[in-house]
Amino acid sequence: MKNKYLFPLILFLLAVVLPYIVPEFWVHVLTEILIMGLFAASFNMIFGYMGQLTFGHAAYYGVGAYTTGLLMVKANVPLLVCLPLSMFSAGLCAAVLGYFCVKLRGIYFAILTMAFGQLVYYIIFQWYSFTGGDNGLQGIVPPAFLGRAANPYYFFTLIVVALGMIALWIISESPFGYTMRAIRDNAERTEFIGINVQRYMHLNFIIAAMFAGLAGALWGPFNRSVAPDLCSWQHSGMPVFMTVMGGPFHFLGPLIGSAIYTMLMAFVTSFTEYWPMVSGIVIIVVVLVMPGGLLGLLGDRLPFLRKNERSAKETNG
Amino acid sequence: MDDTGNIVLQIDRLKKSFGKYKVLTDVSYSLPKGEIAAIIGPNGAGKSTFFNLITGYHLVDGGTIRFMGREITNWPRHRIARTGISRAFQVSNIYPRLTTFENVRQAILSQQRRTLNIFTPAHRLARKNTLELLELTGLLPYRDTLAGILSQGDKKKLELALALAGKPELLLLDEPTAGMSSEETHETMELVKRLNREIGLSILFTEHDISVIFGYARKLSVLYQGMVIAEGTPEEVRKNEEAQKCYLGEEV
Ligand SMILES: Nc1ncnc2c1ncn2[C@@H]1O[C@H](COP(=O)(O)OP(=O)(O)OP(=O)(O)O)[C@@H](O)[C@H]1O
Ligand SMILES: [Mg+2]
């Protein structure tokens, strides 16, 4: 029981030590892994825990990114103030759009989330005077106290992402989190034990969007700019791939998936331009060989990874 | 004298069709508080449909449903459950990928209105109540088993546990002993009887097993061709000619 915290602890220590060992390029990669990892973990609150596939989660990531970008560029608001405001704006957006999405299930849910995602993308793309349209927003710089080197912003990201992941972990283990598992397993029965399933799904949708917004908020200062592509459906596909790779039935699956995906991309793009093909092949292999993701596969061998989540194939019978 | 205070469930002129097919044409029914009653009828008579209407699974086409004097017709399912009607399904309807313990805890947390809590680890809550209910329903040995791989009989016990977790005023059991061994059937029905006697729980069940029907129900209603064609104590129904023709004759 005690060693269920061992794996996350090792990961954290690794995250603290690595930037001192690897070249600066890889520190940037690590930063990206963390940001995308938090994004993917927030996606998995809807996918792994609630059992619905969203194909528009990047909209909330993008809204978070633009909230921080606009506030910093146009109003000089400090980054630390921008972060909660980004969560708020992403959550607000999800409160409105999610209201309609949670009326649907399965493929219809996926399609509506995707359609709303494209709507957000389109608004940002078209609203030239406010968002900069397809040029995006430039000149988003991390606060002065973090300097210009790679490491300080990396550690800032590490702290924010770690706190975000801890918050998501607490939520996922709470009665609310178990209610999400119950809805995933049998939404109908959940109504008959007195739970307003739609309302709970809506709340979870908002929570997931808030943490996507937080991840998005970290992106602008890291990349020095934001662009409408952050909201596109292609970008919504990233957490899907990452989560499937890492394992949707483990809390850390999405983060591990982000590490594999991001590192592979950084590695492959450094010597070939055929990254989309490589990533396609990797995803096919993952889906065919390890349907529970990497942690699902390892979990069958390493008991400390199992906790109380189980890989999907065990219970299909 | 006004006796509505003693009626848990009052149903008037209930109608339900699926497309052109009329399942319930005109059903009126009333269940006194603290009663233990059975609805019987051949396969496809509409017994499950009757339960589905009471619990909000289907919308009614006509008629009214009153619970403790309050009209609940076509309320949303979760609201009907909250108001005090729990139900165990004919085909077990549980959480296959959660453990037996987690199944029951989920229903208890819902009854305690703690499911909006996002801060406290679930494993610290409702532990005692969950273990008690598992003990009561004979599921304690399987607490850590995934509910999806329980035996048919144990799934039905879990159904019962999920329904009881709601601390209902009225318990609807749709063939509670289907798929159980005769020993399990006896245990389960004894438990149901005990709950009725000790905490005055009102119970309405359906069954095909004649020994269960006549052994436990104090009131019987025969549902046939969309209507209640006979009603009364088991003895009265046994003697009723129409009931014999339509239903009992085949099996007694
Ligand atoms: N959702 C539905 N759509 C269409 N027809 C339905 C639906 N539910 C039930 N029926 C039909 O209504 C009739 C009554 O079904 P119901 O399940 O209520 O019978 P029952 O008395 O519970 O039978 P059993 O003893 O086999 O459980 C059946 O002919 C069934 O096919
Ligand atoms: Mg039935």
Coordinates of C-alpha atoms and ligand atoms in Angstrom, one line a residue:
Chain A
M1 CA 0.0 0.0 0.0
K2 CA 2.8 2.4 1.0
N3 CA 4.7 2.0 -2.3
K4 CA 1.9 3.4 -4.4
Y5 CA 3.6 6.7 -4.0
L6 CA 7.0 5.3 -4.9
F7 CA 6.6 5.5 -8.7
P8 CA 5.4 9.1 -8.7
L9 CA 8.2 10.0 -6.3
I10 CA 10.8 8.5 -8.5
L11 CA 9.4 10.4 -11.5
F12 CA 9.5 13.6 -9.5
L13 CA 13.1 13.1 -8.4
L14 CA 14.0 12.3 -12.0
A15 CA 12.3 15.5 -13.1
V16 CA 14.3 17.5 -10.6
V17 CA 17.7 16.0 -11.5
L18 CA 17.4 15.6 -15.3
P19 CA 17.7 19.3 -16.3
Y20 CA 21.2 19.4 -14.7
I21 CA 22.4 16.5 -16.8
V22 CA 20.8 16.9 -20.2
P23 CA 21.6 19.6 -22.8
E24 CA 19.4 22.7 -23.0
F25 CA 17.4 21.4 -26.0
W26 CA 16.2 18.5 -23.9
V27 CA 15.2 20.8 -21.0
H28 CA 12.8 22.4 -23.5
V29 CA 11.5 18.9 -24.4
L30 CA 11.1 18.2 -20.7
T31 CA 9.1 21.4 -20.2
E32 CA 6.9 20.4 -23.1
I33 CA 6.4 16.9 -21.6
L34 CA 5.2 18.4 -18.4
I35 CA 2.8 20.9 -20.0
M36 CA 1.3 18.3 -22.3
G37 CA 1.3 15.7 -19.5
L38 CA -1.0 17.9 -17.4
F39 CA -3.1 18.6 -20.5
A40 CA -3.4 14.8 -21.2
A41 CA -4.2 14.1 -17.5
S42 CA -7.0 16.6 -17.6
F43 CA -8.3 15.0 -20.8
N44 CA -8.2 11.6 -19.0
M45 CA -10.6 12.8 -16.3
I46 CA -13.2 12.7 -19.1
F47 CA -11.8 9.7 -21.0
G48 CA -10.4 7.2 -18.5
Y49 CA -12.5 8.2 -15.5
M50 CA -15.8 9.2 -17.0
G51 CA -15.7 7.0 -20.1
Q52 CA -16.3 9.6 -22.8
L53 CA -14.0 10.5 -25.6
T54 CA -13.6 14.2 -26.1
F55 CA -12.1 15.4 -29.4
G56 CA -12.2 19.0 -28.5
H57 CA -10.2 19.3 -25.3
A58 CA -7.7 21.6 -27.0
A59 CA -10.3 24.4 -27.1
Y60 CA -10.0 24.7 -23.3
Y61 CA -6.2 24.4 -23.4
G62 CA -6.3 27.2 -26.1
V63 CA -8.6 29.4 -24.1
G64 CA -6.2 29.1 -21.1
A65 CA -3.2 29.9 -23.4
Y66 CA -4.9 32.9 -24.9
T67 CA -6.2 34.2 -21.5
T68 CA -2.7 34.3 -20.1
G69 CA -1.2 35.5 -23.4
L70 CA -3.6 38.4 -23.8
L71 CA -3.4 39.4 -20.1
M72 CA 0.4 39.4 -20.2
V73 CA 0.9 41.1 -23.5
K74 CA -2.0 43.6 -23.4
A75 CA -2.2 44.3 -19.6
N76 CA 1.1 43.3 -18.1
V77 CA -0.7 41.0 -15.6
P78 CA 1.8 38.9 -13.7
L79 CA 1.9 35.2 -14.7
L80 CA 1.0 34.0 -11.3
V81 CA -2.2 35.9 -11.5
C82 CA -2.8 34.7 -15.0
L83 CA -2.8 31.1 -14.1
P84 CA -5.9 31.0 -12.0
L85 CA -7.6 33.4 -14.4
S86 CA -6.9 31.0 -17.3
M87 CA -8.4 28.1 -15.3
F88 CA -11.4 30.3 -14.7
S89 CA -11.9 31.3 -18.3
A90 CA -11.4 27.7 -19.6
G91 CA -13.9 26.5 -16.9
L92 CA -16.4 29.2 -17.9
C93 CA -16.2 28.2 -21.5
A94 CA -16.7 24.5 -20.6
A95 CA -19.6 25.4 -18.4
V96 CA -21.4 26.8 -21.5
L97 CA -20.3 24.3 -24.2
G98 CA -20.2 21.3 -21.9
Y99 CA -23.8 21.8 -20.9
F100 CA -24.7 20.6 -24.4
C101 CA -22.0 17.9 -24.7
V102 CA -23.0 16.0 -21.6
K103 CA -26.5 15.4 -23.1
L104 CA -24.8 13.0 -25.5
R105 CA -22.8 9.9 -25.1
G106 CA -20.2 7.9 -27.1
I107 CA -19.6 9.0 -30.7
Y108 CA -22.1 11.8 -30.5
F109 CA -20.3 13.2 -27.5
A110 CA -17.0 13.0 -29.3
I111 CA -18.4 14.8 -32.4
L112 CA -20.1 17.6 -30.5
T113 CA -16.9 18.3 -28.4
M114 CA -15.0 18.3 -31.6
A115 CA -17.4 20.7 -33.3
F116 CA -17.3 23.1 -30.3
G117 CA -13.5 22.8 -30.4
Q118 CA -13.5 23.9 -34.0
L119 CA -15.9 26.7 -33.2
V120 CA -13.5 28.1 -30.5
Y121 CA -10.6 27.7 -33.0
Y122 CA -12.5 29.6 -35.6
I123 CA -13.5 32.4 -33.3
I124 CA -9.8 32.9 -32.3
F125 CA -8.7 32.6 -35.9
Q126 CA -11.1 35.2 -37.1
W127 CA -11.1 37.7 -34.3
Y128 CA -8.0 39.4 -35.7
S129 CA -8.2 42.7 -33.7
F130 CA -8.3 40.9 -30.4
T131 CA -6.4 37.6 -30.8
G132 CA -4.1 38.5 -33.7
G133 CA -5.8 35.9 -35.9
D134 CA -3.6 33.5 -37.6
N135 CA -0.5 35.5 -36.6
G136 CA -1.2 34.6 -33.0
L137 CA 0.2 36.6 -30.1
Q138 CA 3.9 37.3 -29.9
G139 CA 6.2 38.5 -27.2
I140 CA 4.8 36.6 -24.2
V141 CA 7.8 36.4 -21.9
P142 CA 8.2 34.6 -18.6
P143 CA 8.4 37.0 -15.6
A144 CA 11.8 38.6 -15.0
F145 CA 12.5 36.7 -11.8
L146 CA 12.7 33.5 -13.9
G147 CA 15.3 35.0 -16.2
R148 CA 15.9 33.9 -19.8
A149 CA 17.6 30.5 -19.3
A150 CA 15.7 27.2 -19.8
N151 CA 16.0 25.8 -16.3
P152 CA 14.1 28.4 -14.2
Y153 CA 11.0 28.2 -16.4
Y154 CA 11.3 24.5 -16.4
F155 CA 11.2 24.4 -12.6
F156 CA 8.4 26.8 -12.5
T157 CA 6.5 24.5 -14.8
L158 CA 7.4 21.5 -12.7
I159 CA 5.9 23.1 -9.6
V160 CA 2.7 24.2 -11.3
V161 CA 2.3 20.8 -13.1
A162 CA 3.0 18.9 -9.9
L163 CA 0.4 20.9 -8.0
G164 CA -2.1 20.4 -10.8
M165 CA -1.4 16.7 -10.9
I166 CA -1.8 16.4 -7.1
A167 CA -5.1 18.2 -7.3
L168 CA -6.3 15.9 -10.1
W169 CA -5.2 12.9 -8.1
I170 CA -7.1 14.0 -5.0
I171 CA -10.2 14.6 -7.1
S172 CA -9.9 11.2 -8.8
E173 CA -9.7 9.4 -5.5
S174 CA -12.6 11.4 -3.9
P175 CA -16.2 10.3 -3.8
F176 CA -16.7 12.5 -6.9
G177 CA -13.9 10.7 -8.7
Y178 CA -15.5 7.3 -7.8
T179 CA -18.8 8.6 -9.0
M180 CA -17.1 9.3 -12.4
R181 CA -15.9 5.6 -12.4
A182 CA -19.4 4.6 -11.6
I183 CA -20.8 6.6 -14.5
R184 CA -18.2 5.2 -16.8
D185 CA -19.1 1.6 -15.7
N186 CA -22.8 2.0 -15.7
A187 CA -24.4 5.4 -16.1
E188 CA -27.9 4.0 -16.0
R189 CA -27.5 2.3 -12.6
T190 CA -25.9 5.5 -11.3
E191 CA -29.2 7.4 -11.8
F192 CA -31.1 4.7 -9.9
I193 CA -28.8 5.2 -6.8
G194 CA -29.9 8.9 -6.9
I195 CA -27.3 10.7 -8.8
N196 CA -28.0 13.3 -11.5
V197 CA -25.6 11.8 -14.0
Q198 CA -25.8 14.7 -16.5
R199 CA -25.0 17.3 -13.8
Y200 CA -22.1 15.3 -12.5
M201 CA -20.7 14.8 -16.0
H202 CA -21.0 18.6 -16.6
L203 CA -19.1 19.3 -13.4
N204 CA -16.4 16.9 -14.4
F205 CA -16.2 18.4 -17.8
I206 CA -15.7 21.9 -16.2
I207 CA -13.0 20.5 -13.9
A208 CA -11.1 18.8 -16.7
A209 CA -11.3 22.0 -18.8
M210 CA -9.9 24.1 -15.9
F211 CA -6.8 22.0 -15.7
A212 CA -6.5 22.0 -19.5
G213 CA -6.6 25.8 -19.2
L214 CA -3.9 25.7 -16.6
A215 CA -1.7 23.6 -18.9
G216 CA -2.4 26.0 -21.8
A217 CA -1.5 29.0 -19.6
L218 CA 2.0 27.6 -19.2
W219 CA 2.5 27.2 -22.9
G220 CA 2.7 30.9 -24.0
P221 CA 5.5 32.0 -21.8
F222 CA 7.4 28.8 -22.7
N223 CA 7.0 29.2 -26.4
R224 CA 7.1 33.1 -26.3
S225 CA 3.9 33.0 -28.4
V226 CA 0.5 31.4 -28.8
A227 CA -1.3 30.6 -32.1
P228 CA -4.8 29.5 -33.0
D229 CA -3.5 26.0 -33.8
L230 CA -3.4 25.3 -30.0
C231 CA -7.2 24.9 -30.3
S232 CA -7.4 22.9 -33.4
W233 CA -8.8 19.4 -33.6
Q234 CA -5.3 18.1 -34.5
H235 CA -4.1 19.5 -31.2
S236 CA -7.1 17.8 -29.4
G237 CA -5.8 14.6 -30.8
M238 CA -2.5 14.9 -28.9
P239 CA -3.9 14.0 -25.4
V240 CA -5.8 11.2 -27.0
F241 CA -2.6 9.6 -28.4
M242 CA -0.7 10.3 -25.3
T243 CA -3.3 8.8 -23.0
V244 CA -3.7 5.7 -25.2
M245 CA 0.1 5.2 -25.2
G246 CA 0.6 5.7 -21.5
G247 CA -2.5 3.9 -20.3
P248 CA -5.9 5.5 -19.5
F249 CA -6.5 3.3 -16.5
H250 CA -3.6 4.6 -14.6
F251 CA -3.5 8.1 -13.1
L252 CA 0.0 8.7 -14.4
G253 CA -0.7 7.0 -17.8
P254 CA -1.2 10.3 -19.7
L255 CA 1.9 11.8 -18.3
I256 CA 4.0 8.8 -19.3
G257 CA 2.3 8.9 -22.7
S258 CA 3.3 12.6 -23.0
A259 CA 6.9 11.7 -22.2
I260 CA 7.0 8.9 -24.8
Y261 CA 5.2 10.9 -27.5
T262 CA 7.1 14.2 -26.9
M263 CA 10.5 12.6 -26.7
L264 CA 9.9 10.5 -29.7
M265 CA 8.8 13.5 -31.7
A266 CA 11.8 15.5 -30.6
F267 CA 14.1 12.7 -31.4
V268 CA 12.6 11.8 -34.8
T269 CA 12.2 15.3 -36.1
S270 CA 15.8 16.0 -35.5
F271 CA 16.8 13.7 -38.4
T272 CA 13.7 13.2 -40.6
E273 CA 10.7 15.2 -41.6
Y274 CA 8.5 12.1 -41.6
W275 CA 7.3 12.5 -38.0
P276 CA 3.6 12.1 -38.8
M277 CA 4.3 8.8 -40.4
V278 CA 6.5 7.6 -37.5
S279 CA 3.9 8.7 -35.0
G280 CA 1.2 6.9 -37.0
I281 CA 3.1 3.7 -36.9
V282 CA 3.9 4.0 -33.2
I283 CA 0.2 4.5 -32.4
I284 CA -0.8 1.5 -34.5
V285 CA 1.7 -0.7 -32.7
V286 CA 0.6 0.6 -29.3
V287 CA -3.1 0.0 -30.0
L288 CA -2.4 -3.5 -31.4
V289 CA 0.2 -4.7 -28.9
M290 CA -0.7 -3.0 -25.7
P291 CA -4.4 -2.0 -25.5
G292 CA -4.0 -0.8 -21.9
G293 CA -1.1 1.5 -22.8
L294 CA 2.4 1.2 -21.4
L295 CA 1.4 1.3 -17.8
G296 CA -1.4 -1.3 -18.5
L297 CA 1.2 -3.6 -20.0
L298 CA 3.7 -3.0 -17.2
G299 CA 1.0 -3.2 -14.6
D300 CA 0.4 -6.8 -15.4
R301 CA 4.0 -7.5 -14.4
L302 CA 4.8 -4.9 -11.8
P303 CA 2.3 -5.1 -9.0
F304 CA 3.2 -1.7 -7.5
L305 CA 1.7 -0.1 -10.6
R306 CA -1.6 -1.7 -10.1
K307 CA -3.2 0.0 -7.2
N308 CA -6.9 -0.3 -7.5
E309 CA -7.2 0.5 -11.2
R310 CA -7.3 -2.4 -13.6
S311 CA -6.6 -2.7 -17.2
A312 CA -9.6 -2.9 -19.5
K313 CA -9.0 -6.4 -20.8
E314 CA -9.3 -8.1 -17.4
T315 CA -12.9 -7.2 -17.0
N316 CA -14.2 -7.6 -20.5
G317 CA -15.2 -11.2 -19.8
Chain B
M1 CA -61.6 7.9 7.4
D2 CA -58.8 9.1 5.3
D3 CA -56.3 6.3 4.9
T4 CA -53.9 7.8 2.4
G5 CA -51.5 8.2 5.2
N6 CA -51.1 4.4 5.2
I7 CA -50.5 4.0 1.5
V8 CA -47.0 4.0 0.3
L9 CA -47.7 3.5 -3.4
Q10 CA -50.9 4.5 -5.1
I11 CA -51.2 4.0 -8.8
D12 CA -54.2 5.0 -10.9
R13 CA -55.0 4.0 -14.5
L14 CA -51.5 3.5 -15.6
K15 CA -50.9 3.1 -19.3
K16 CA -47.9 2.2 -21.4
S17 CA -47.3 1.1 -25.0
F18 CA -44.2 0.5 -27.0
G19 CA -45.2 1.7 -30.5
K20 CA -48.5 0.0 -31.2
Y21 CA -47.9 -2.7 -28.7
K22 CA -49.9 -2.0 -25.5
V23 CA -48.1 -3.5 -22.5
L24 CA -50.1 -1.9 -19.7
T25 CA -53.7 -0.8 -20.7
D26 CA -55.1 0.2 -17.4
V27 CA -53.4 -0.6 -14.1
S28 CA -54.5 0.6 -10.8
Y29 CA -52.7 -0.5 -7.7
S30 CA -52.2 0.4 -4.1
L31 CA -49.7 -0.8 -1.6
P32 CA -50.2 -0.2 2.2
K33 CA -47.3 0.9 4.3
G34 CA -45.2 -2.0 5.7
E35 CA -46.7 -4.5 3.3
I36 CA -44.9 -7.2 1.5
A37 CA -46.6 -7.9 -1.8
A38 CA -46.0 -9.6 -5.1
I39 CA -47.0 -8.9 -8.6
I40 CA -47.3 -12.1 -10.7
G41 CA -48.1 -12.9 -14.2
P42 CA -46.8 -14.8 -17.2
N43 CA -43.6 -13.9 -19.1
G44 CA -44.1 -10.6 -20.9
A45 CA -47.1 -9.6 -18.8
G46 CA -45.5 -6.2 -18.1
K47 CA -44.2 -6.7 -14.5
S48 CA -40.8 -5.2 -15.3
T49 CA -42.5 -2.5 -17.3
F50 CA -44.6 -1.7 -14.3
F51 CA -41.4 -1.2 -12.2
N52 CA -39.8 0.7 -15.0
L53 CA -42.6 3.2 -14.9
I54 CA -42.6 3.6 -11.1
T55 CA -38.9 4.2 -11.0
G56 CA -38.8 6.6 -14.0
Y57 CA -37.0 4.3 -16.3
H58 CA -39.7 4.8 -18.9
L59 CA -42.1 7.7 -19.1
V60 CA -45.8 6.8 -18.6
D61 CA -48.3 7.3 -21.4
G62 CA -51.1 8.0 -19.0
G63 CA -52.2 7.6 -15.4
T64 CA -50.6 8.7 -12.1
I65 CA -48.1 7.4 -9.6
R66 CA -48.2 8.6 -6.0
F67 CA -45.6 7.8 -3.4
M68 CA -46.4 8.6 0.2
G69 CA -49.2 10.8 -1.1
R70 CA -47.0 12.8 -3.4
E71 CA -47.3 12.6 -7.1
I72 CA -44.1 11.4 -8.7
T73 CA -45.3 10.6 -12.2
N74 CA -42.5 11.0 -14.8
W75 CA -40.0 12.5 -12.3
P76 CA -36.3 12.0 -13.3
R77 CA -34.9 8.7 -12.1
H78 CA -32.4 10.1 -9.6
R79 CA -35.1 12.2 -8.0
I80 CA -37.4 9.2 -7.6
A81 CA -34.5 7.3 -6.0
R82 CA -33.8 10.1 -3.7
T83 CA -37.3 10.4 -2.6
G84 CA -37.2 6.9 -1.2
I85 CA -37.9 4.2 -3.9
S86 CA -35.0 1.8 -4.4
R87 CA -35.0 -0.9 -7.0
A88 CA -33.2 -4.1 -7.7
F89 CA -33.1 -5.1 -11.4
Q90 CA -34.2 -8.4 -12.9
V91 CA -31.1 -8.6 -15.0
S92 CA -28.3 -7.6 -12.6
N93 CA -27.3 -4.0 -13.3
I94 CA -24.1 -3.4 -11.3
Y95 CA -20.7 -1.8 -11.7
P96 CA -18.7 -4.7 -13.3
R97 CA -15.3 -3.0 -13.1
L98 CA -15.5 -1.9 -9.5
T99 CA -15.1 -4.2 -6.6
T100 CA -18.1 -5.5 -4.7
F101 CA -17.0 -3.2 -1.9
E102 CA -16.7 -0.2 -4.2
N103 CA -20.1 -0.9 -5.7
V104 CA -21.9 -0.8 -2.3
R105 CA -19.8 2.1 -1.1
Q106 CA -20.8 4.2 -4.1
A107 CA -24.5 3.6 -3.4
I108 CA -24.0 4.5 0.3
L109 CA -22.0 7.6 -0.5
S110 CA -24.8 8.7 -2.8
Q111 CA -27.4 8.1 -0.1
Q112 CA -25.3 10.1 2.4
R113 CA -25.0 12.9 -0.2
R114 CA -21.3 12.9 -0.2
T115 CA -20.7 12.3 -3.9
L116 CA -19.9 16.0 -4.5
N117 CA -17.0 15.8 -2.1
I118 CA -13.8 16.2 -4.1
F119 CA -11.3 16.5 -1.2
T120 CA -11.6 13.4 1.0
P121 CA -10.2 10.1 -0.3
A122 CA -13.2 7.8 -0.8
H123 CA -11.5 5.0 1.0
R124 CA -11.8 6.9 4.3
L125 CA -15.5 7.3 4.0
A126 CA -18.6 5.1 4.7
R127 CA -16.3 2.1 5.4
K128 CA -18.3 0.8 8.4
N129 CA -21.7 1.1 6.7
T130 CA -20.4 -0.6 3.6
L131 CA -19.0 -3.5 5.6
E132 CA -22.2 -3.9 7.5
L133 CA -24.3 -4.0 4.3
L134 CA -21.9 -6.5 2.8
E135 CA -22.2 -8.6 5.9
L136 CA -26.0 -8.4 5.8
T137 CA -26.3 -9.5 2.2
G138 CA -23.7 -12.2 2.6
L139 CA -21.2 -10.6 0.3
L140 CA -18.4 -10.0 2.7
P141 CA -16.2 -12.8 1.4
Y142 CA -16.2 -11.2 -2.0
R143 CA -15.6 -7.6 -1.0
D144 CA -12.5 -7.3 -3.1
T145 CA -13.8 -9.2 -6.1
L146 CA -14.6 -7.3 -9.2
A147 CA -18.4 -7.3 -9.4
G148 CA -18.3 -8.3 -13.1
I149 CA -16.9 -11.8 -12.2
L150 CA -19.3 -12.6 -9.3
S151 CA -21.6 -15.6 -9.7
Q152 CA -25.1 -14.9 -11.0
G153 CA -26.5 -15.4 -7.5
D154 CA -24.0 -13.1 -5.9
K155 CA -24.7 -10.4 -8.5
K156 CA -28.3 -10.6 -7.5
K157 CA -27.3 -10.2 -3.9
L158 CA -25.3 -7.1 -4.9
E159 CA -28.4 -5.8 -6.7
L160 CA -30.2 -6.1 -3.4
A161 CA -27.4 -4.4 -1.5
L162 CA -27.3 -1.5 -3.9
A163 CA -31.0 -1.1 -3.5
L164 CA -30.8 -1.3 0.3
A165 CA -28.0 1.2 0.4
G166 CA -30.5 3.9 -0.6
K167 CA -32.3 3.5 2.8
P168 CA -35.6 3.3 0.9
E169 CA -39.1 3.6 2.2
L170 CA -40.2 1.3 -0.7
L171 CA -38.2 -1.5 -2.1
L172 CA -39.0 -2.9 -5.6
L173 CA -37.4 -6.3 -6.3
D174 CA -37.7 -7.6 -9.8
E175 CA -37.3 -11.4 -9.6
P176 CA -34.8 -11.0 -6.7
T177 CA -33.9 -14.7 -6.6
A178 CA -33.6 -15.5 -10.3
G179 CA -30.3 -17.4 -10.8
M180 CA -29.9 -18.3 -7.2
S181 CA -29.6 -21.7 -5.6
S182 CA -32.5 -22.8 -3.4
E183 CA -30.4 -22.1 -0.4
E184 CA -29.5 -18.6 -1.6
T185 CA -33.1 -18.0 -2.4
H186 CA -34.2 -18.9 1.1
E187 CA -31.5 -16.7 2.7
T188 CA -32.3 -13.8 0.5
M189 CA -36.1 -14.0 1.0
E190 CA -35.6 -14.4 4.8
L191 CA -33.5 -11.3 4.8
V192 CA -36.2 -9.4 2.8
K193 CA -38.8 -10.7 5.3
R194 CA -36.7 -9.6 8.2
L195 CA -36.2 -6.1 6.9
N196 CA -39.9 -5.9 6.4
R197 CA -40.6 -7.0 9.9
E198 CA -37.9 -5.1 11.7
I199 CA -37.7 -1.8 10.0
G200 CA -41.2 -1.8 8.4
L201 CA -39.8 -1.5 4.9
S202 CA -42.6 -1.7 2.3
I203 CA -41.7 -4.3 -0.3
L204 CA -43.1 -5.1 -3.7
F205 CA -41.6 -7.9 -5.7
T206 CA -42.1 -10.0 -8.8
E207 CA -41.3 -13.7 -9.0
H208 CA -41.9 -16.8 -11.1
D209 CA -41.0 -19.2 -8.3
I210 CA -44.3 -20.3 -6.8
S211 CA -42.9 -21.3 -3.5
V212 CA -41.3 -17.8 -3.0
I213 CA -44.6 -16.1 -4.0
F214 CA -46.7 -18.1 -1.6
G215 CA -44.1 -18.3 1.1
Y216 CA -43.4 -14.6 1.4
A217 CA -46.1 -12.4 -0.1
R218 CA -49.0 -11.3 2.1
K219 CA -50.7 -9.7 -0.9
L220 CA -50.8 -10.9 -4.5
S221 CA -51.8 -9.2 -7.7
V222 CA -52.1 -11.0 -11.0
L223 CA -51.1 -9.0 -14.0
Y224 CA -52.5 -10.2 -17.3
Q225 CA -53.0 -8.6 -20.7
G226 CA -52.2 -5.2 -19.4
M227 CA -54.5 -5.2 -16.3
V228 CA -54.6 -6.5 -12.8
I229 CA -57.2 -9.3 -13.1
A230 CA -57.1 -10.6 -9.6
E231 CA -55.9 -9.4 -6.2
G232 CA -55.9 -10.4 -2.6
T233 CA -54.3 -12.7 -0.1
P234 CA -52.4 -15.7 -1.5
E235 CA -55.4 -17.9 -0.5
E236 CA -57.9 -15.7 -2.2
V237 CA -55.8 -15.6 -5.4
R238 CA -55.3 -19.3 -5.3
K239 CA -59.0 -19.8 -5.3
N240 CA -59.8 -17.2 -7.9
E241 CA -60.9 -18.9 -11.1
E242 CA -59.8 -16.2 -13.5
A243 CA -56.3 -16.1 -12.0
Q244 CA -56.1 -19.9 -12.2
K245 CA -57.1 -19.8 -15.9
C246 CA -54.7 -17.1 -16.8
Y247 CA -51.7 -17.9 -14.8
L248 CA -51.7 -20.2 -11.9
G249 CA -53.3 -23.0 -13.7
E250 CA -50.2 -23.5 -15.8
E251 CA -47.9 -23.9 -13.0
V252 CA -49.6 -25.0 -9.8
Ligands
LIG1 N1 -38.2 -0.9 -24.0 C1 -39.1 -1.7 -24.7 N2 -39.4 -1.5 -26.0 C2 -40.3 -2.3 -26.6 N3 -40.9 -3.3 -26.0 C3 -40.7 -3.6 -24.7 C4 -39.7 -2.8 -23.9 N4 -39.7 -3.2 -22.7 C5 -40.6 -4.2 -22.6 N5 -41.2 -4.4 -23.8 C6 -42.2 -5.5 -24.1 O1 -43.2 -5.3 -23.2 C7 -43.7 -6.6 -22.8 C8 -43.6 -6.7 -21.3 O2 -42.3 -6.8 -20.9 P1 -41.9 -6.9 -19.4 O3 -40.4 -7.0 -19.4 O4 -42.5 -5.8 -18.6 O5 -42.5 -8.3 -19.0 P2 -42.3 -9.1 -17.6 O6 -43.7 -9.3 -17.1 O7 -41.4 -8.5 -16.7 O8 -41.8 -10.5 -18.2 P3 -40.7 -11.5 -17.5 O9 -41.5 -12.3 -16.6 O10 -40.2 -12.3 -18.7 O11 -39.7 -10.7 -16.8 C9 -42.8 -7.6 -23.5 O12 -43.6 -8.1 -24.6 C10 -41.6 -6.9 -23.9 O13 -41.1 -7.4 -25.1
MG2 MG -39.6 -8.9 -16.0

